[in-house]
mmCIF file of C-alpha atoms and ligand atoms in Angstrom:
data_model
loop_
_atom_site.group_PDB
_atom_site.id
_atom_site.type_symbol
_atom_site.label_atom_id
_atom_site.label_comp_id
_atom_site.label_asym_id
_atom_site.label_seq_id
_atom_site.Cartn_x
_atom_site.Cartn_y
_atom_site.Cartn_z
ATOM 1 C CA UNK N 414 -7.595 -63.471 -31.078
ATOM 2 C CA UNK N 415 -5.626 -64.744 -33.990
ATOM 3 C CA UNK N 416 -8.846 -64.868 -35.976
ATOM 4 C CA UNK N 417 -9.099 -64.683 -39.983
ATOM 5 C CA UNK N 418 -10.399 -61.762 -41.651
ATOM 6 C CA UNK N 419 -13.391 -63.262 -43.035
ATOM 7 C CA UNK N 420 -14.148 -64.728 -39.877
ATOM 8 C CA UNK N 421 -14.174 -61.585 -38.226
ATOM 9 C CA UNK N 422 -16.701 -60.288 -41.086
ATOM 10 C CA UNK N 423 -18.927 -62.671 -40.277
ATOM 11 C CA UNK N 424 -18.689 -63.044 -36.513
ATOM 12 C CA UNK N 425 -18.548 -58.854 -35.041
ATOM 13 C CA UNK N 426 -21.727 -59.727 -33.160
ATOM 14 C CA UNK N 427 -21.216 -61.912 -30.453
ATOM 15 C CA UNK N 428 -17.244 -61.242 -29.338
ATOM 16 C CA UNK N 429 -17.772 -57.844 -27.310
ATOM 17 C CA UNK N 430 -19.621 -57.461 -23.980
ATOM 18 C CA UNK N 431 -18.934 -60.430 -22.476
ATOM 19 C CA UNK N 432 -19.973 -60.791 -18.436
ATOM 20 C CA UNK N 433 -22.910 -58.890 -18.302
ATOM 21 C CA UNK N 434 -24.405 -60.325 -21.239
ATOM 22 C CA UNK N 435 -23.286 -63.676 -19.836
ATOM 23 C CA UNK N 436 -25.174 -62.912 -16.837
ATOM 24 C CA UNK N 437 -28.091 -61.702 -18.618
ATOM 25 C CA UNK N 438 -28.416 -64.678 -21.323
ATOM 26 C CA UNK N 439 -27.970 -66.967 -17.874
ATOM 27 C CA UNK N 440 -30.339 -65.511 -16.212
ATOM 28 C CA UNK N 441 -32.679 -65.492 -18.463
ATOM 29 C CA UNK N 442 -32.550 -69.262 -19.438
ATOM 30 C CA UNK N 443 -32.726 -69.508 -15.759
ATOM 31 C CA UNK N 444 -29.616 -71.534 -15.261
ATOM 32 C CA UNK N 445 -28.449 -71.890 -11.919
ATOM 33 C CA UNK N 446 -24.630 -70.680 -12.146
ATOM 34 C CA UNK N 447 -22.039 -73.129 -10.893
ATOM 35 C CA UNK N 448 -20.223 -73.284 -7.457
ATOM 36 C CA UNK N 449 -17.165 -73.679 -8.937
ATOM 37 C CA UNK N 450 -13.922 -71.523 -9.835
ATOM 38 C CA UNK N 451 -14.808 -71.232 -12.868
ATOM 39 C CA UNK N 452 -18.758 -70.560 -12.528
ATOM 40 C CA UNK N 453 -17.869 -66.768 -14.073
ATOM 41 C CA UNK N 454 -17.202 -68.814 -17.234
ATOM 42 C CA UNK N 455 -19.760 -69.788 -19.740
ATOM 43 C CA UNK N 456 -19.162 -73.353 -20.917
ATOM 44 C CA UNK N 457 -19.872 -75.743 -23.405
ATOM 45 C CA UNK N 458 -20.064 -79.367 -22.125
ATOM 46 C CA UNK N 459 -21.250 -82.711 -23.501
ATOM 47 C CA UNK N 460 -23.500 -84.802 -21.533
ATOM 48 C CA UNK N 461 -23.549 -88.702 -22.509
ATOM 49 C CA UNK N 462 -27.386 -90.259 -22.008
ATOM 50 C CA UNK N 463 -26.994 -93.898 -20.607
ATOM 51 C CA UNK N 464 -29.533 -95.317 -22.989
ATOM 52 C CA UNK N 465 -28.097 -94.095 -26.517
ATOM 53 C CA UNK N 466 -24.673 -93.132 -27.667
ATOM 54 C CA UNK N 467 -25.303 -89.087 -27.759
ATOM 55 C CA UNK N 468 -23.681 -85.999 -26.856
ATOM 56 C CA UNK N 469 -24.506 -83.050 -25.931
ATOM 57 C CA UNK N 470 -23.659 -79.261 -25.090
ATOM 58 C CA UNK N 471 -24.183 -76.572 -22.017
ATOM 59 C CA UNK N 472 -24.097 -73.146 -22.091
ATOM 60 C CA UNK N 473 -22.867 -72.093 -18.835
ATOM 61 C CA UNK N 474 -21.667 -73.875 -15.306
ATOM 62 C CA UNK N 475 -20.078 -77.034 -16.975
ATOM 63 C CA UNK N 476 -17.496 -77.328 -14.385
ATOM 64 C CA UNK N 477 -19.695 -78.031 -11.420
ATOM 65 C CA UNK N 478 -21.963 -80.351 -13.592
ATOM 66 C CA UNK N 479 -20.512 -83.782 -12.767
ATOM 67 C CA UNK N 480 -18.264 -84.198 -15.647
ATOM 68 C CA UNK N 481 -20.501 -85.041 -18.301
ATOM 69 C CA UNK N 482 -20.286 -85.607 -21.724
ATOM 70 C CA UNK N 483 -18.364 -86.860 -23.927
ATOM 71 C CA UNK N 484 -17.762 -90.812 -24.556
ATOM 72 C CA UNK N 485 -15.459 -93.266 -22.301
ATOM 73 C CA UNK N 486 -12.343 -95.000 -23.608
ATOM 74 C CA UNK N 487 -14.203 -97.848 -23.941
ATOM 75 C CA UNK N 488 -16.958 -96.407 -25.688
ATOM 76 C CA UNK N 489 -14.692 -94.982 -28.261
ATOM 77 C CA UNK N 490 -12.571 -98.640 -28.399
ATOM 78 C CA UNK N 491 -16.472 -99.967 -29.333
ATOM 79 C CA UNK N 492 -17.793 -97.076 -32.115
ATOM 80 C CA UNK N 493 -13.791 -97.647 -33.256
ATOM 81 C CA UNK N 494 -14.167 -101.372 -34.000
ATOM 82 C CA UNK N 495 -17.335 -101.421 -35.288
ATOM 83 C CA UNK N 496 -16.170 -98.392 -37.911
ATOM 84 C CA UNK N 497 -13.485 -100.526 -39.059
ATOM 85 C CA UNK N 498 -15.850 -103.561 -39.373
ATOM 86 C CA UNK N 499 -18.034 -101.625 -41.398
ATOM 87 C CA UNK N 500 -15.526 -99.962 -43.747
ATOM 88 C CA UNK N 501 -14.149 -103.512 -44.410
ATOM 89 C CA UNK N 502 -17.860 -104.982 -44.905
ATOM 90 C CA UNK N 503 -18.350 -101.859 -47.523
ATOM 91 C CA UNK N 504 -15.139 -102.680 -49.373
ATOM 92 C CA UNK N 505 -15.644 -106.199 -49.809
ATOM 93 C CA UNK N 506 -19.774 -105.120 -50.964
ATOM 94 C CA UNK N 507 -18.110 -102.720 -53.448
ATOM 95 C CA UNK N 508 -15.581 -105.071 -54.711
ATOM 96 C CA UNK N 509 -18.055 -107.638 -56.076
ATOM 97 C CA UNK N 510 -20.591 -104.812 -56.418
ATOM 98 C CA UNK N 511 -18.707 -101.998 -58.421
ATOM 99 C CA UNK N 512 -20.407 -99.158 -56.555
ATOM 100 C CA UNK N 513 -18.245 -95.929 -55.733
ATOM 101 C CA UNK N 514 -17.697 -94.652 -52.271
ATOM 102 C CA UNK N 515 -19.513 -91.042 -52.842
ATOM 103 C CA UNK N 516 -16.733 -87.950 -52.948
ATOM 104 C CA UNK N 517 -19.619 -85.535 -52.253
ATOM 105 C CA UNK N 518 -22.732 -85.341 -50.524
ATOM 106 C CA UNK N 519 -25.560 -83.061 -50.151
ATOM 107 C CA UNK N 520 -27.583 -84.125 -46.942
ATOM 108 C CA UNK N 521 -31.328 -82.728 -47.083
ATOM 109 C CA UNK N 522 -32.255 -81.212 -43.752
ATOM 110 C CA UNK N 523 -35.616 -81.294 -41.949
ATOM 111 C CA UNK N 524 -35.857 -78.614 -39.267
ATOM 112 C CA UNK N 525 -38.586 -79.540 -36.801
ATOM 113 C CA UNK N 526 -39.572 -76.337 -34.819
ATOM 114 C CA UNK N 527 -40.775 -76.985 -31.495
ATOM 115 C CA UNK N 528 -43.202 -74.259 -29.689
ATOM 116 C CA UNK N 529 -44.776 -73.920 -26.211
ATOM 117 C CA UNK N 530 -47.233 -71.038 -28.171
ATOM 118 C CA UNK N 531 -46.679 -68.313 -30.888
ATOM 119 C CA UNK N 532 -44.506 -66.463 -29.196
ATOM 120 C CA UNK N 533 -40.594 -65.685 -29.713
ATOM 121 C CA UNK N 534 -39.800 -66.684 -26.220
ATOM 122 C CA UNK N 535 -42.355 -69.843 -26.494
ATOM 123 C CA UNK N 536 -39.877 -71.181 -29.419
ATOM 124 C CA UNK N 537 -41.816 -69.347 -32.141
ATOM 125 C CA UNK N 538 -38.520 -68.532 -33.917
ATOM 126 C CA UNK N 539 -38.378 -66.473 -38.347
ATOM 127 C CA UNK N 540 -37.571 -68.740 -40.980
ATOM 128 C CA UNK N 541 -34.994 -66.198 -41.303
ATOM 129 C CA UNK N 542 -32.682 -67.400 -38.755
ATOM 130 C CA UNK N 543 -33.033 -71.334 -39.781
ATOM 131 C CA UNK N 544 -32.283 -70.287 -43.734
ATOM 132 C CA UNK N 545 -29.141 -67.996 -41.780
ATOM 133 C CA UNK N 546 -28.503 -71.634 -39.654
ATOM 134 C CA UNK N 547 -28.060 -73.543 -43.278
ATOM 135 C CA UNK N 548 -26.045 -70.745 -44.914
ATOM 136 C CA UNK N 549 -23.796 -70.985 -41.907
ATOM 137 C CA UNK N 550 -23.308 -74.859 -42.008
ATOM 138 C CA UNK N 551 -22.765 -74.863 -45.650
ATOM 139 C CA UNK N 552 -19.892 -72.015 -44.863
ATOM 140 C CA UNK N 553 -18.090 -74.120 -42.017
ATOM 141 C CA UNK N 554 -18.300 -77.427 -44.490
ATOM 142 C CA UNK N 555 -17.557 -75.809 -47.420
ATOM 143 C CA UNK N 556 -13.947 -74.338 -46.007
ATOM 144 C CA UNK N 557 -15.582 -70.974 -46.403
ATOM 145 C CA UNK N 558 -14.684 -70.157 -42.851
ATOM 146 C CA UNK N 559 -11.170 -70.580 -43.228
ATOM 147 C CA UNK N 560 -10.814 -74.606 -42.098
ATOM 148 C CA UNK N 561 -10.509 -77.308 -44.493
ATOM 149 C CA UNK N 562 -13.593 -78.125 -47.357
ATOM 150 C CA UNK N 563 -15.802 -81.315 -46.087
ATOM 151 C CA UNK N 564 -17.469 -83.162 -48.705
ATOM 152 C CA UNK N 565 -20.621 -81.774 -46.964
ATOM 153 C CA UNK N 566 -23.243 -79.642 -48.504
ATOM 154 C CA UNK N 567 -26.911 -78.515 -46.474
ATOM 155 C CA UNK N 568 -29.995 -78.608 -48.619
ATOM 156 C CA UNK N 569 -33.248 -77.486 -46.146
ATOM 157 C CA UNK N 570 -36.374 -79.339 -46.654
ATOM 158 C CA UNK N 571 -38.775 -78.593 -44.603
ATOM 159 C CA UNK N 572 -39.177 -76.438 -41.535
ATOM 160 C CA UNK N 573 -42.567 -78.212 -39.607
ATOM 161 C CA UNK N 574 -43.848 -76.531 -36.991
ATOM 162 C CA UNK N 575 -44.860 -77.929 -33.841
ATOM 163 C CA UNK N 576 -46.784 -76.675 -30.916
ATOM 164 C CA UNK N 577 -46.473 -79.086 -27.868
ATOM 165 C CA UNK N 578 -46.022 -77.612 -24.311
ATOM 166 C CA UNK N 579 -45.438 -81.226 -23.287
ATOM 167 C CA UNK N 580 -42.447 -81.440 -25.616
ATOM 168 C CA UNK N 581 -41.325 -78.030 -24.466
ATOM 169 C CA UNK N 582 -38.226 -77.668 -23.237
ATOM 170 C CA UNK N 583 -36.920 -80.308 -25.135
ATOM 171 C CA UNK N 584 -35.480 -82.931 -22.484
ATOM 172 C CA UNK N 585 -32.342 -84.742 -22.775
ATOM 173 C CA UNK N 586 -32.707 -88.485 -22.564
ATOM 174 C CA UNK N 587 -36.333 -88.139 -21.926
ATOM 175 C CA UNK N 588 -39.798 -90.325 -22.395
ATOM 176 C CA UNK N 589 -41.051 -86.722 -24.401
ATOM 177 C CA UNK N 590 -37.702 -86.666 -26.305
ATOM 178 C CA UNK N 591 -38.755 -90.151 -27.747
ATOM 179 C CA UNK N 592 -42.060 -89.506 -27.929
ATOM 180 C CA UNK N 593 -41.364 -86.502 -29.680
ATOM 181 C CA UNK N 594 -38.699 -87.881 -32.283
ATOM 182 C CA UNK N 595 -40.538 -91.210 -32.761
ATOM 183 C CA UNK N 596 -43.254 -88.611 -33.867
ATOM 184 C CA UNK N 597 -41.458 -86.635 -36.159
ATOM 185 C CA UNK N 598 -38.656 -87.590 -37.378
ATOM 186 C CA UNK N 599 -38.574 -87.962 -41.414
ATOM 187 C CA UNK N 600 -36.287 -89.695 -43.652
ATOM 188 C CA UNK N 601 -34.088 -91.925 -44.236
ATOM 189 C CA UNK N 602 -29.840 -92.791 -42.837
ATOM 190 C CA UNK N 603 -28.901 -89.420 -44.681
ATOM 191 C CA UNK N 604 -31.916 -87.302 -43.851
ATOM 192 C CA UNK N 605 -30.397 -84.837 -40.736
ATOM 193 C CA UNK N 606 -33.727 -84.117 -38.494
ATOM 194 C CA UNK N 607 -32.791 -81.300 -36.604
ATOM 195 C CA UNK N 608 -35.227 -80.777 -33.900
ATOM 196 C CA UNK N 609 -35.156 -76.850 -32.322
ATOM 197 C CA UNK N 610 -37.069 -75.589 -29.163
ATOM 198 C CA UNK N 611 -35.914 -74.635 -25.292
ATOM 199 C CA UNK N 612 -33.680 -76.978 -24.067
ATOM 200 C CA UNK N 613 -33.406 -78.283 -20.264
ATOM 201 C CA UNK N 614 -30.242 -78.071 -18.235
ATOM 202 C CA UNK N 615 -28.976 -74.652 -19.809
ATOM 203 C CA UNK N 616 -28.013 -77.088 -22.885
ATOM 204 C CA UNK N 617 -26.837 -75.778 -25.788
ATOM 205 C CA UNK N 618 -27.514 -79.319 -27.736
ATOM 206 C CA UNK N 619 -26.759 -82.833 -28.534
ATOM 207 C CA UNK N 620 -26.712 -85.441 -31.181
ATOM 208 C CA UNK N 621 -26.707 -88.947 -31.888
ATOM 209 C CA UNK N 622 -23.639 -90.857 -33.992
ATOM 210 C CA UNK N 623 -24.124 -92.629 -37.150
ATOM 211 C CA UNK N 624 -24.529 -96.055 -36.919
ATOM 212 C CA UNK N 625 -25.715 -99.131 -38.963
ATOM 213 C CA UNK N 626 -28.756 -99.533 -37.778
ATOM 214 C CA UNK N 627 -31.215 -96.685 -38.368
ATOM 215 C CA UNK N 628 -33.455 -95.650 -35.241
ATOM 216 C CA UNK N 629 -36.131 -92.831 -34.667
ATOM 217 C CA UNK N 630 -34.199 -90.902 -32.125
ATOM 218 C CA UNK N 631 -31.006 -90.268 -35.159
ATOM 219 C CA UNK N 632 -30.387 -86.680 -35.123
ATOM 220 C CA UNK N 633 -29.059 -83.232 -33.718
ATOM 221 C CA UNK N 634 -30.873 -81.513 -30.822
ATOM 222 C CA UNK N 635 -30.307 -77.485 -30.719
ATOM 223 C CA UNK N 636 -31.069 -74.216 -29.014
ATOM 224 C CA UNK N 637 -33.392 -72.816 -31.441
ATOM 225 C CA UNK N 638 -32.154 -69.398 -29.718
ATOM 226 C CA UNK N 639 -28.063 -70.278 -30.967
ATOM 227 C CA UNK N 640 -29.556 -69.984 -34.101
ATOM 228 C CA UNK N 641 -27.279 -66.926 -36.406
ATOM 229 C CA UNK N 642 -29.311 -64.008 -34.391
ATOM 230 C CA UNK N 643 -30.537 -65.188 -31.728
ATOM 231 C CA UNK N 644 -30.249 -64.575 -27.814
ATOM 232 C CA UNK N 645 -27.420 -66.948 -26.973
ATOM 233 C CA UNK N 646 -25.225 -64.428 -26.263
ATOM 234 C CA UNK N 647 -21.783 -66.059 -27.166
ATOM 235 C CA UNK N 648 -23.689 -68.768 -28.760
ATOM 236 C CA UNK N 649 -25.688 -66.903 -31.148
ATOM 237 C CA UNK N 650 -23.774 -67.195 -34.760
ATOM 238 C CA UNK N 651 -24.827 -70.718 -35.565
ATOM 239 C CA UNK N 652 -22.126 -73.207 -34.369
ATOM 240 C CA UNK N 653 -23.352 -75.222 -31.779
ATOM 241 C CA UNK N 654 -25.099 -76.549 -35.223
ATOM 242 C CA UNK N 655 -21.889 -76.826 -36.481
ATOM 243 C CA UNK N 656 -20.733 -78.801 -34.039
ATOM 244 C CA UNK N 657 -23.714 -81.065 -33.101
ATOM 245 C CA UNK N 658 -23.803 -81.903 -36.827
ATOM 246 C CA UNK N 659 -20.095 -82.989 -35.981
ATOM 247 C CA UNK N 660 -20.993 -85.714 -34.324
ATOM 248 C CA UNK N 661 -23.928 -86.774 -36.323
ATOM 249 C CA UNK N 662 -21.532 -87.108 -38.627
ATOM 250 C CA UNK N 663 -18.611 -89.335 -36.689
ATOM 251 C CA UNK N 664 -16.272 -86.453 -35.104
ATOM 252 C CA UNK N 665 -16.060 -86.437 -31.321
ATOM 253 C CA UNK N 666 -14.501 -83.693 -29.399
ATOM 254 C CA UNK N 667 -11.070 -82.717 -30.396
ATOM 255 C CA UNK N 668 -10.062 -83.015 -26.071
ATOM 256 C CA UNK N 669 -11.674 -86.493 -26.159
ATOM 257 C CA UNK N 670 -8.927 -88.506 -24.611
ATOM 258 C CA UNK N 671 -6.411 -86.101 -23.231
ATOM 259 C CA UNK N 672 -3.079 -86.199 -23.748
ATOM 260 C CA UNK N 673 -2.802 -89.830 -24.366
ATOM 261 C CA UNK N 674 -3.460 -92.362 -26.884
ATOM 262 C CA UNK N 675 -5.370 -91.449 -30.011
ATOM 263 C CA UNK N 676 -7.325 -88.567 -28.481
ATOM 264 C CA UNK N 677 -10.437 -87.898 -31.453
ATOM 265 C CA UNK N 678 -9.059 -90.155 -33.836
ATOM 266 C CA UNK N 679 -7.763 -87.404 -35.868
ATOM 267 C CA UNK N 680 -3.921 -86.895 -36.710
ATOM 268 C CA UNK N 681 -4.330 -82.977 -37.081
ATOM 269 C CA UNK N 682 -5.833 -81.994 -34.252
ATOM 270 C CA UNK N 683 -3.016 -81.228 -31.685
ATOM 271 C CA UNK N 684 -3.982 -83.279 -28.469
ATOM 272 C CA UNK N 685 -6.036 -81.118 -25.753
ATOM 273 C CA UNK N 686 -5.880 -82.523 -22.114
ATOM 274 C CA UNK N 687 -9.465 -80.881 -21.312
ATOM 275 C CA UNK N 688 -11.756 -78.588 -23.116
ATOM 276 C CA UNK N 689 -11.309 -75.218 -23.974
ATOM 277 C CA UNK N 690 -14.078 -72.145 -23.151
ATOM 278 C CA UNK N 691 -14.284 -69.006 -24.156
ATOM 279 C CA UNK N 692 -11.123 -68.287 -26.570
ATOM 280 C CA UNK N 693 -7.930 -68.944 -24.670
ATOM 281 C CA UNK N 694 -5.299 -68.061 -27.451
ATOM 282 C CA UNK N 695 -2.307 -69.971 -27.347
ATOM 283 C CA UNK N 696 -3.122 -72.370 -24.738
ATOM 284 C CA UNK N 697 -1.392 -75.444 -24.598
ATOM 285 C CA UNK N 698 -2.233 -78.372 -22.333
ATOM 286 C CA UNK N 699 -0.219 -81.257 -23.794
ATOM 287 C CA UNK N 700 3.265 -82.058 -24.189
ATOM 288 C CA UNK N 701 2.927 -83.298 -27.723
ATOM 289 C CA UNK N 702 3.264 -80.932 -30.692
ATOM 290 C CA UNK N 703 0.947 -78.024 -31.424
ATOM 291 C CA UNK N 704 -1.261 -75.619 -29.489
ATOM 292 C CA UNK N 705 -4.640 -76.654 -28.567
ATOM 293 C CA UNK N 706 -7.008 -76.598 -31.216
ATOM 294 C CA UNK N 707 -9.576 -73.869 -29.400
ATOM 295 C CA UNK N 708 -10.464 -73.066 -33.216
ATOM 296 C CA UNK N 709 -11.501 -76.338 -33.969
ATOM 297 C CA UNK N 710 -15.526 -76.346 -34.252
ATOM 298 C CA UNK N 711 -14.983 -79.969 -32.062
ATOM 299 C CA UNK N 712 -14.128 -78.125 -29.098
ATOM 300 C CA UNK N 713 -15.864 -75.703 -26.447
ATOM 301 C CA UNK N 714 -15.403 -72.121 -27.015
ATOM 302 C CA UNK N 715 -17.322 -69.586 -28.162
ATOM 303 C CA UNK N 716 -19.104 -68.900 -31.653
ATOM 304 C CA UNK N 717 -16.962 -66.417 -32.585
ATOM 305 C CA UNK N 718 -13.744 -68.207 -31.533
ATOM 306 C CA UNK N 719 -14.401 -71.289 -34.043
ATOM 307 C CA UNK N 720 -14.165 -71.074 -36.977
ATOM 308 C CA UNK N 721 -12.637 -74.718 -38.889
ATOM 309 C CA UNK N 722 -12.796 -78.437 -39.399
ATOM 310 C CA UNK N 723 -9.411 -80.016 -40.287
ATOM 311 C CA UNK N 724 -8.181 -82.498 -43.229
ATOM 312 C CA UNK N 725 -8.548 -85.438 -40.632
ATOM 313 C CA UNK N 726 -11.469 -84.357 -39.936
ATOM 314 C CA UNK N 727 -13.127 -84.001 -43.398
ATOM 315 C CA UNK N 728 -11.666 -87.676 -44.227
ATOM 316 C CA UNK N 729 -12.861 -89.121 -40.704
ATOM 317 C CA UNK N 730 -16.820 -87.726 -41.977
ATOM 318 C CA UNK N 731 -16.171 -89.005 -45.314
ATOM 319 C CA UNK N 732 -15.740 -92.401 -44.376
ATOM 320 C CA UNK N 733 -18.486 -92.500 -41.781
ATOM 321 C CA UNK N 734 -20.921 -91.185 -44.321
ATOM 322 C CA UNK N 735 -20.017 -93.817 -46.518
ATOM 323 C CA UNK N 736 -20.042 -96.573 -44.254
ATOM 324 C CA UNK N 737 -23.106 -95.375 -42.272
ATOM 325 C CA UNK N 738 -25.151 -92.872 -44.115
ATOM 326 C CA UNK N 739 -25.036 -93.302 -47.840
ATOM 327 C CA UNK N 740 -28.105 -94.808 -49.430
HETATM 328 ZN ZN1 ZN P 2024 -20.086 -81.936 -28.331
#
């Protein structure tokens, strides 16, 4: 599947039996499969909350979902200006102020467990498999994977532990989601308050964008069960962390915007008309240079499909951080 080596090393477990298990992990979350062509296909998809600018992630029967996710063109033109108002604001601070734009960053992480009961399948989930969640992370943003180096290092915390059927499954957009991160969450602009548990919908996750003003619901939603060994089958090796913490910090998805116009914002990330499931080698849905960038940890496929961040994109979270997250 045109993978790397040391990709492959890492990622044996979720790439072999692939519709029964699909079936199995569906049923199981008890997701109702899609009436669509493509309900045979597990999917990742991005749903878009009307109250906050979020995104977030499904593991199967996207298609049929009405089409989600991701942000409008005009949502994009409005995070787009106010970047570049902020970057400017930041220079002119500096330029009186002397102080550096930070090269790299290590971003303390507060995992926030959340539990029905004590059991595995009421969210009760080993520390093993968070500490395996950070080593991941700190292996997609350190290059390790085989994309480009971020600036981006993972330092865990914490891990609290919360038992709150009411809380449980986590709820997208929700009164208990606020209620529950109004609660919780710890830290300041650069603390990442990951918050794991059941999620509704057959959601894989979501997350918030930076942006200047710090509120309580800032941070990445995720399957605690798409942690590195859990029962996500295609899901299971850590990345829909990966890629949640993509947007928290500034990436959207590398289809947002088709064909056209300035797609994700990025200049190395070929354009994608729509996104990719699954791990459709050489597709290519654009007329513009390059095959689609299914590898890209921005777009939909499957764990063990992913596997980098590009130049653009470790630039693009650089200057987010330092216009929205840096102390
Ligand atoms: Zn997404």
């Amino acid at each position: 599947m045109g993978l790397r080596p040391n990709l492959l090393t890492r990622r044996t477990a979720g790439v072999a039996s692939t519709t029964l298990a699909l079936l199995l992990s569906t049923a199981a979350v008890g997701v109702v499969p899609a009436a669509s062509a493509f309900s045979a296909a597990p999917a990742r998809s991005c749903v878009e909350p009307a109250d906050v600018h979020s995104d977030a992630r499904v593991k199967a029967g996207a298609h049929a979902k009405h089409e989600p996710n991701e942000l409008t063109a005009a949502q994009v033109r409005e995070r787009e200006a106010d970047l570049a108002a902020v970057v400017a604001e930041r220079a002119r601070f500096r330029a009186g102020a002397g102080a550096a734009p930070l090269a790299t960053v290590t971003i303390p992480v507060v995992v926030h467990v959340i539990q029905r009961d004590s059991t595995r399948a009421g969210g009760n989930i080993p520390d093993s498999m968070i500490n395996q969640q950070i080593s991941v992370l700190n292996q997609a943003y350190s290059g390790g994977t085989g994309g480009a180096a971020t600036a981006f290092g993972f330092q865990l915390q914490k891990i609290n532990r919360v038992t709150n059927p009411s809380w449980y499954p986590i709820i997208s957009g929700s009164s208990a989601e606020r209620s529950m991160k109004t609660s919780l969450r710890e830290g300041g602009k650069n603390t990442l308050n990951m918050y794991l548990g059941e999620l509704s919908d057959g959601l894989l996750g979501w997350a918030t964008f930076p942006k200047k003003q710090l509120d309580k619901m800032d941070g990445v939603v995720v399957l605690s069960e798409s942690l590195p060994g859990g029962t996500a089958t295609n899901y299971n090796q850590g990345d829909t962390g990966t890629h949640e913490i993509g947007h928290w910090l500034n990436l959207y998805h590398t289809f947002q915007g088709g064909c056209s116009g300035s797609g994700d914002g990025v200049s190395d990330t070929p354009a994608e008309a729509s996104p990719a499931y699954q791990c459709p080698t050489g597709r290519d849905t654009c007329a513009t240079a390059g095959l689609d960038p299914i590898t890209n940890f921005m777009d939909y496929t499957y764990d063990s499909c992913m596997y980098q961040f590009t130049p653009g994109q470790a630039s693009r979270m650089l200057t987010a951080w330092n216009a929205y997250r840096a102390a």
